[in-house]
């Protein structure tokens, strides 16, 4: 079974350390430290400065707790950019953004939502459900995101803060769960304070309120989160270059040296003599 994960904890110094402590005590083994960019500008003198990804040193008490429970805590850097216009997506391909372990977008219109599903090189599409979503989730866009391995995120912490926010989140989450049939959904806290974090099994119960069945709700805090991390790895690997060289047609041969590397052996100019076929002697018939 995949470890329980929360891929959206706010990266804000002491608040983050408190959230990490709470996440460890609640049983999470993988967290994403999120940096939110609400105004992404990719061109001109007023372009947005991308902060450097960072990881936090765990407190001594947290390390002792993990050692006692024989568990570990993995930290992944994450960048979430709010996309209001397609022109803002230019900056997403920059080395500063791609340096993050996870890249997410939060579209605010139907056009940017479709663009995120079909084109953008991201891992997560996060939907702001604190207010009524200003567009409809359409099946063609959702299917394109499925084919590209992109996951949709529902943040549950607003349901803890306010009853109005709770109604909005539940309503929008049910719509997303219906159109996706519960597939490729992750549940994250998106917490602003450590007290807004909930344990994995409480989050699974919240998933049932959001229209997920028990299996999909469990996958949303474990298996699907691991799939997001695998997608992030493949996103970085896909930018590598493969060089293909043609082998010589002459009598030269390739051999392996002691380090397992291919080495071109020297051709001594002699050709191997064809092996003579041995004739099998026919056994005489017994008289």
CSV table of C-alpha atoms in Angstrom, one decimal:
chain,number,residue,atom,x,y,z
A,1,UNK,CA,0.0,0.0,0.0
A,2,UNK,CA,1.2,3.5,-0.9
A,3,UNK,CA,2.1,5.9,1.9
A,4,UNK,CA,-0.5,8.5,3.0
A,5,UNK,CA,0.3,11.9,1.4
A,6,UNK,CA,-0.7,15.5,1.5
A,7,UNK,CA,0.7,17.3,-1.5
A,8,UNK,CA,-0.3,20.8,-0.5
A,9,UNK,CA,1.1,22.3,2.7
A,10,UNK,CA,1.9,26.0,2.6
A,11,UNK,CA,5.6,26.8,2.6
A,12,UNK,CA,5.8,29.6,5.2
A,13,UNK,CA,8.7,29.1,7.6
A,14,UNK,CA,7.4,28.5,11.2
A,15,UNK,CA,3.9,27.7,10.0
A,16,UNK,CA,5.3,25.0,7.8
A,17,UNK,CA,7.3,23.5,10.6
A,18,UNK,CA,4.2,23.3,12.7
A,19,UNK,CA,2.3,21.7,9.8
A,20,UNK,CA,5.1,19.2,9.3
A,21,UNK,CA,4.9,18.2,13.0
A,22,UNK,CA,1.2,17.8,12.8
A,23,UNK,CA,1.4,15.8,9.5
A,24,UNK,CA,4.0,13.4,11.1
A,25,UNK,CA,1.8,12.8,14.2
A,26,UNK,CA,-1.3,12.2,12.0
A,27,UNK,CA,0.5,9.5,10.0
A,28,UNK,CA,1.5,11.1,6.7
A,29,UNK,CA,4.8,10.0,5.2
A,30,UNK,CA,4.9,12.3,2.1
A,31,UNK,CA,4.1,16.0,1.9
A,32,UNK,CA,4.3,18.7,-0.8
A,33,UNK,CA,5.5,22.1,0.3
A,34,UNK,CA,3.5,24.6,-1.8
A,35,UNK,CA,4.5,28.0,-3.0
A,36,UNK,CA,1.5,29.9,-4.5
A,37,UNK,CA,1.9,32.5,-7.3
A,38,UNK,CA,-1.3,34.5,-7.8
A,39,UNK,CA,0.1,36.9,-10.4
A,40,UNK,CA,2.3,35.1,-12.9
A,41,UNK,CA,4.0,37.4,-15.4
A,42,UNK,CA,6.4,35.8,-17.9
A,43,UNK,CA,7.6,38.8,-20.0
A,44,UNK,CA,8.8,42.3,-19.6
A,45,UNK,CA,10.5,44.1,-16.7
A,46,UNK,CA,7.6,43.3,-14.4
A,47,UNK,CA,8.0,39.5,-14.7
A,48,UNK,CA,7.3,37.5,-11.6
A,49,UNK,CA,10.3,36.4,-9.5
A,50,UNK,CA,10.2,32.7,-8.9
A,51,UNK,CA,11.5,31.8,-5.4
A,52,UNK,CA,14.0,29.0,-5.0
A,53,UNK,CA,12.5,25.6,-3.9
A,54,UNK,CA,13.5,24.7,-0.4
A,55,UNK,CA,13.1,21.9,2.2
A,56,UNK,CA,12.7,22.2,5.9
A,57,UNK,CA,14.8,20.6,8.5
A,58,UNK,CA,12.6,18.5,10.8
A,59,UNK,CA,12.6,19.2,14.5
A,60,UNK,CA,14.5,16.9,16.8
A,61,UNK,CA,11.3,15.7,18.5
A,62,UNK,CA,9.8,14.9,15.0
A,63,UNK,CA,12.9,12.8,14.1
A,64,UNK,CA,12.7,10.9,17.4
A,65,UNK,CA,9.0,10.3,16.8
A,66,UNK,CA,9.6,8.9,13.3
A,67,UNK,CA,12.4,6.7,14.5
A,68,UNK,CA,10.2,5.3,17.2
A,69,UNK,CA,7.4,4.6,14.7
A,70,UNK,CA,9.9,3.3,12.1
A,71,UNK,CA,8.6,5.7,9.5
A,72,UNK,CA,10.1,8.4,7.3
A,73,UNK,CA,8.9,11.7,6.0
A,74,UNK,CA,9.5,12.8,2.3
A,75,UNK,CA,9.3,16.4,1.4
A,76,UNK,CA,8.7,17.6,-2.2
A,77,UNK,CA,8.8,21.2,-3.4
A,78,UNK,CA,5.7,22.4,-5.2
A,79,UNK,CA,4.7,25.5,-7.2
A,80,UNK,CA,1.1,26.4,-7.9
A,81,UNK,CA,0.4,29.2,-10.4
A,82,UNK,CA,-3.0,30.9,-10.8
A,83,UNK,CA,-3.7,31.2,-14.5
A,84,UNK,CA,-6.2,33.9,-15.6
A,85,UNK,CA,-5.0,34.3,-19.2
A,86,UNK,CA,-3.2,31.9,-21.6
A,87,UNK,CA,-0.4,34.5,-22.0
A,88,UNK,CA,0.7,33.8,-18.4
A,89,UNK,CA,1.6,30.2,-19.2
A,90,UNK,CA,4.8,31.3,-20.9
A,91,UNK,CA,6.7,31.3,-17.6
A,92,UNK,CA,5.8,27.7,-16.7
A,93,UNK,CA,8.4,26.2,-19.0
A,94,UNK,CA,11.2,28.3,-17.4
A,95,UNK,CA,14.1,26.4,-15.5
A,96,UNK,CA,13.1,28.3,-12.3
A,97,UNK,CA,9.6,26.7,-12.4
A,98,UNK,CA,10.7,23.3,-13.6
A,99,UNK,CA,13.2,23.1,-10.7
A,100,UNK,CA,10.3,22.3,-8.5
A,101,UNK,CA,9.4,18.7,-7.8
A,102,UNK,CA,5.7,19.3,-8.5
A,103,UNK,CA,4.1,21.9,-10.8
A,104,UNK,CA,0.5,22.8,-10.5
A,105,UNK,CA,-1.9,25.3,-12.0
A,106,UNK,CA,-5.1,26.8,-10.8
A,107,UNK,CA,-7.2,27.9,-13.8
A,108,UNK,CA,-9.8,30.6,-13.3
A,109,UNK,CA,-11.7,30.3,-16.7
A,110,UNK,CA,-13.0,27.6,-19.0
A,111,UNK,CA,-10.3,28.5,-21.6
A,112,UNK,CA,-7.4,28.2,-19.2
A,113,UNK,CA,-8.9,25.0,-17.7
A,114,UNK,CA,-9.0,23.4,-21.1
A,115,UNK,CA,-5.5,24.6,-21.9
A,116,UNK,CA,-4.2,23.0,-18.7
A,117,UNK,CA,-5.9,19.7,-19.5
A,118,UNK,CA,-4.7,19.6,-23.1
A,119,UNK,CA,-1.3,21.4,-23.4
A,120,UNK,CA,0.4,22.6,-20.2
A,121,UNK,CA,3.3,20.5,-18.9
A,122,UNK,CA,2.0,20.2,-15.3
A,123,UNK,CA,1.3,17.5,-12.8
A,124,UNK,CA,-1.8,18.8,-10.9
A,125,UNK,CA,-4.8,20.9,-11.8
A,126,UNK,CA,-6.0,22.5,-8.6
A,127,UNK,CA,-9.6,23.9,-8.6
A,128,UNK,CA,-10.5,26.8,-6.3
A,129,UNK,CA,-13.8,25.6,-4.9
A,130,UNK,CA,-14.2,28.3,-2.1
A,131,UNK,CA,-16.5,30.2,-4.6
A,132,UNK,CA,-18.7,28.9,-7.3
A,133,UNK,CA,-16.5,27.6,-10.1
A,134,UNK,CA,-17.0,30.0,-13.0
A,135,UNK,CA,-16.9,27.3,-15.7
A,136,UNK,CA,-18.2,23.8,-16.3
A,137,UNK,CA,-16.2,20.6,-16.2
A,138,UNK,CA,-16.4,19.1,-19.7
A,139,UNK,CA,-15.7,15.5,-20.5
A,140,UNK,CA,-13.4,16.1,-23.6
A,141,UNK,CA,-11.1,18.2,-21.5
A,142,UNK,CA,-11.1,15.7,-18.6
A,143,UNK,CA,-10.3,12.8,-20.9
A,144,UNK,CA,-7.3,14.7,-22.4
A,145,UNK,CA,-6.0,15.2,-18.8
A,146,UNK,CA,-6.5,11.5,-18.1
A,147,UNK,CA,-4.5,10.6,-21.2
A,148,UNK,CA,-1.6,12.8,-20.1
A,149,UNK,CA,-1.6,11.5,-16.6
A,150,UNK,CA,-2.6,14.8,-15.0
A,151,UNK,CA,-4.5,14.7,-11.6
A,152,UNK,CA,-7.2,17.0,-10.2
A,153,UNK,CA,-6.9,18.4,-6.7
A,154,UNK,CA,-9.7,19.1,-4.1
A,155,UNK,CA,-8.6,21.0,-1.1
A,156,UNK,CA,-10.6,20.2,2.1
A,157,UNK,CA,-9.3,22.8,4.6
A,158,UNK,CA,-11.9,25.4,3.5
A,159,UNK,CA,-14.6,23.0,4.8
A,160,UNK,CA,-13.1,23.3,8.3
A,161,UNK,CA,-13.0,27.1,8.3
A,162,UNK,CA,-16.6,28.2,7.4
A,163,UNK,CA,-20.0,26.7,6.7
A,164,UNK,CA,-20.5,28.7,3.5
A,165,UNK,CA,-17.1,27.6,2.2
A,166,UNK,CA,-18.1,24.0,3.1
A,167,UNK,CA,-21.2,24.2,0.9
A,168,UNK,CA,-19.3,25.6,-2.0
A,169,UNK,CA,-16.5,23.0,-1.8
A,170,UNK,CA,-18.9,20.1,-1.4
A,171,UNK,CA,-21.1,21.2,-4.4
A,172,UNK,CA,-18.1,21.7,-6.7
A,173,UNK,CA,-16.3,18.6,-5.5
A,174,UNK,CA,-19.4,16.4,-6.3
A,175,UNK,CA,-19.6,17.9,-9.8
A,176,UNK,CA,-15.9,17.0,-10.4
A,177,UNK,CA,-16.3,13.5,-8.9
A,178,UNK,CA,-19.3,12.8,-11.2
A,179,UNK,CA,-17.5,13.9,-14.4
A,180,UNK,CA,-14.3,12.1,-13.5
A,181,UNK,CA,-16.1,9.0,-12.0
A,182,UNK,CA,-13.7,9.4,-9.1
A,183,UNK,CA,-10.5,8.8,-11.1
A,184,UNK,CA,-7.3,10.9,-11.0
A,185,UNK,CA,-8.4,12.9,-8.0
A,186,UNK,CA,-6.2,13.8,-5.0
A,187,UNK,CA,-7.3,15.2,-1.7
A,188,UNK,CA,-5.0,17.8,-0.1
A,189,UNK,CA,-5.4,20.1,2.9
A,190,UNK,CA,-4.2,23.4,1.4
A,191,UNK,CA,-4.0,24.4,5.1
A,192,UNK,CA,-3.0,27.8,6.3
A,193,UNK,CA,-2.6,26.6,9.9
A,194,UNK,CA,-1.5,23.2,11.3
A,195,UNK,CA,-4.9,22.9,13.1
A,196,UNK,CA,-6.7,22.6,9.8
A,197,UNK,CA,-4.9,19.3,9.0
A,198,UNK,CA,-6.9,16.1,9.3
A,199,UNK,CA,-5.8,12.5,9.6
A,200,UNK,CA,-5.8,10.3,6.5
A,201,UNK,CA,-8.9,8.3,7.5
A,202,UNK,CA,-10.8,11.5,8.3
A,203,UNK,CA,-9.9,12.8,4.8
A,204,UNK,CA,-11.2,9.5,3.3
A,205,UNK,CA,-14.5,10.2,5.1
A,206,UNK,CA,-14.5,13.7,3.7
A,207,UNK,CA,-14.0,12.1,0.2
A,208,UNK,CA,-17.3,10.2,0.7
A,209,UNK,CA,-19.0,13.6,1.2
A,210,UNK,CA,-17.3,14.8,-2.0
A,211,UNK,CA,-19.0,12.1,-4.0
A,212,UNK,CA,-16.2,9.5,-4.1
A,213,UNK,CA,-16.7,5.9,-3.2
A,214,UNK,CA,-14.5,4.4,-0.4
A,215,UNK,CA,-11.9,2.9,-2.8
A,216,UNK,CA,-11.5,6.2,-4.8
A,217,UNK,CA,-11.4,8.2,-1.6
A,218,UNK,CA,-8.6,6.0,-0.2
A,219,UNK,CA,-6.7,6.3,-3.5
A,220,UNK,CA,-7.0,10.1,-3.4
A,221,UNK,CA,-4.7,10.2,-0.3
A,222,UNK,CA,-2.3,7.4,-1.2
A,223,UNK,CA,-2.1,5.7,-4.6
A,224,UNK,CA,-3.0,8.7,-6.7
A,225,UNK,CA,-0.5,10.9,-4.9
A,226,UNK,CA,2.2,8.4,-5.7
A,227,UNK,CA,1.1,8.5,-9.3
A,228,UNK,CA,1.5,12.3,-9.3
A,229,UNK,CA,5.1,11.9,-8.1
A,230,UNK,CA,5.8,9.4,-10.8
A,231,UNK,CA,4.3,11.7,-13.4
A,232,UNK,CA,6.5,14.5,-12.1
A,233,UNK,CA,9.6,12.3,-12.6
A,234,UNK,CA,8.6,11.4,-16.1
A,235,UNK,CA,8.0,15.1,-16.9
A,236,UNK,CA,11.6,15.9,-16.1
A,237,UNK,CA,13.0,12.8,-17.8
A,238,UNK,CA,11.1,13.6,-21.0
A,239,UNK,CA,13.3,16.6,-21.6
A,240,UNK,CA,16.5,14.6,-21.8
A,241,UNK,CA,18.2,13.9,-25.1
A,242,UNK,CA,19.0,10.5,-26.6
A,243,UNK,CA,21.9,10.2,-29.0
A,244,UNK,CA,21.8,7.3,-31.6
A,245,UNK,CA,25.0,6.4,-33.5
A,246,UNK,CA,25.3,4.0,-36.4
A,247,UNK,CA,27.5,0.9,-35.9
A,248,UNK,CA,30.3,0.4,-38.5
A,249,UNK,CA,29.5,-2.1,-41.3
A,250,UNK,CA,33.1,-3.4,-41.5
A,251,UNK,CA,34.6,-6.4,-39.6
A,252,UNK,CA,35.0,-4.3,-36.5
A,253,UNK,CA,33.3,-5.7,-33.4
A,254,UNK,CA,31.9,-4.2,-30.2
A,255,UNK,CA,33.0,-5.7,-26.9
A,256,UNK,CA,32.3,-4.9,-23.3
A,257,UNK,CA,35.1,-3.8,-21.0
A,258,UNK,CA,35.4,-4.6,-17.3
A,259,UNK,CA,33.3,-1.6,-16.4
A,260,UNK,CA,30.4,-2.7,-18.7
A,261,UNK,CA,31.1,0.0,-21.3
A,262,UNK,CA,31.0,-0.7,-25.1
A,263,UNK,CA,34.4,-0.6,-26.7
A,264,UNK,CA,35.2,-1.0,-30.4
A,265,UNK,CA,37.7,-3.8,-30.8
A,266,UNK,CA,40.6,-3.5,-33.2
A,267,UNK,CA,40.2,-5.2,-36.5
A,268,UNK,CA,43.2,-7.4,-37.3
A,269,UNK,CA,42.3,-7.7,-41.0
A,270,UNK,CA,41.7,-11.4,-40.9
A,271,UNK,CA,38.4,-13.0,-41.6
A,272,UNK,CA,37.1,-15.9,-39.7
A,273,UNK,CA,37.2,-19.1,-41.6
A,274,UNK,CA,33.9,-20.7,-42.1
A,275,UNK,CA,33.4,-23.6,-39.8
A,276,UNK,CA,33.2,-27.0,-41.4
A,277,UNK,CA,30.1,-28.9,-40.7
A,278,UNK,CA,30.7,-32.2,-39.1
A,279,UNK,CA,29.1,-35.1,-40.8
A,280,UNK,CA,27.1,-37.4,-38.6
A,281,UNK,CA,27.9,-41.0,-39.0
A,282,UNK,CA,25.0,-43.1,-39.9
A,283,UNK,CA,24.6,-46.1,-37.6
A,284,UNK,CA,24.4,-49.4,-39.5
A,285,UNK,CA,21.3,-51.4,-39.2
A,286,UNK,CA,21.5,-54.5,-37.0
A,287,UNK,CA,21.2,-57.6,-38.9
